[in-house]
Structure formats: C-alpha cells, structure tokens
XYZ file of C-alpha atoms in Angstrom:
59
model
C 3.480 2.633 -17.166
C 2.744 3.545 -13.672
C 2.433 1.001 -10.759
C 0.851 1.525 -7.039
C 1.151 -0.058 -3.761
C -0.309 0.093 -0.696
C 2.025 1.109 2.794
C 1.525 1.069 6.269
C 3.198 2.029 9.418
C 3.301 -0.550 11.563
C 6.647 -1.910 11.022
C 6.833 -5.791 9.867
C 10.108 -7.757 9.087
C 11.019 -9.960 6.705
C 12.720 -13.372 6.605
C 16.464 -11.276 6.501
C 14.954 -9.335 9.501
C 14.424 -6.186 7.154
C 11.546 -3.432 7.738
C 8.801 -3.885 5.623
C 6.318 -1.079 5.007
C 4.550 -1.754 1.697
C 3.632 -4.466 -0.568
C 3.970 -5.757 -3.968
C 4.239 -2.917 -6.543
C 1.287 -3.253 -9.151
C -0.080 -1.756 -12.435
C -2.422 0.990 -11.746
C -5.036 0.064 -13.681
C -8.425 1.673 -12.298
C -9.525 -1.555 -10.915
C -6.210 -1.569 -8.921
C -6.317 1.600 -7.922
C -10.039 1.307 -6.464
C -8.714 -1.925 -4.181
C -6.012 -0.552 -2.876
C -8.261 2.766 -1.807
C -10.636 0.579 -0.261
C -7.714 -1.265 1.454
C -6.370 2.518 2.654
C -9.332 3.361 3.901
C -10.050 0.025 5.603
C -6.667 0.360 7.651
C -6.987 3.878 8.445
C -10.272 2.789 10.003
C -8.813 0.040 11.862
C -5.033 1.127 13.168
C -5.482 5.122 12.634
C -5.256 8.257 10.662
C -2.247 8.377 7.495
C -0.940 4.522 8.996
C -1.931 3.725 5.064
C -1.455 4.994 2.239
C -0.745 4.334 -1.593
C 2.716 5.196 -3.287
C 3.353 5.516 -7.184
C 6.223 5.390 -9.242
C 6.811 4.885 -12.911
C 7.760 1.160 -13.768
C-alpha cells in the first residue's frame, strides 16, 4: 500500500523543538491524492515555486 503527504519549506518546530517539514503520512487513495495536489498547488501560489510538494513511500 502506498501512502502520500504533503511538505513544505518553511521550517516549523515541534513541541521537542524538532524541524518539521511534512505532515501526517496518508493512504493514497485518488481522493487523497487530488487534496493534497490542490493543497500543493495552493501553497506554491501563496509562499512560492517547489516550497510544496507531495512525497510517497510504501507503508
């Protein structure tokens, strides 16, 4: 099974004071898949060129 998630740039921390860059991995159904484009393109349009995009891996 394959999961997605979207990433960003802009450097955030979490509560241990750790970079985060991405959030929650999820299955990549097609639904998925078309939010988290539409999220991409949304912040690409708001902070810039490549400062999202969506990562894969197999789960």
């Amino acid at each position: 099974m394959k999961e997605i998630r979207l990433c960003w740039s802009r450097c955030q921390f979490n509560d241990e004071g750790l970079p985060v860059t991405g959030g929650l991995w999820i299955p990549a159904t097609p639904w998925n898949r078309e939010l988290a484009e539409r999220m991409r393109q949304a912040g690409n349009e708001v902070y810039g060129q490549h400062t999202h995009w969506i990562e894969e891996r197999e789960a």
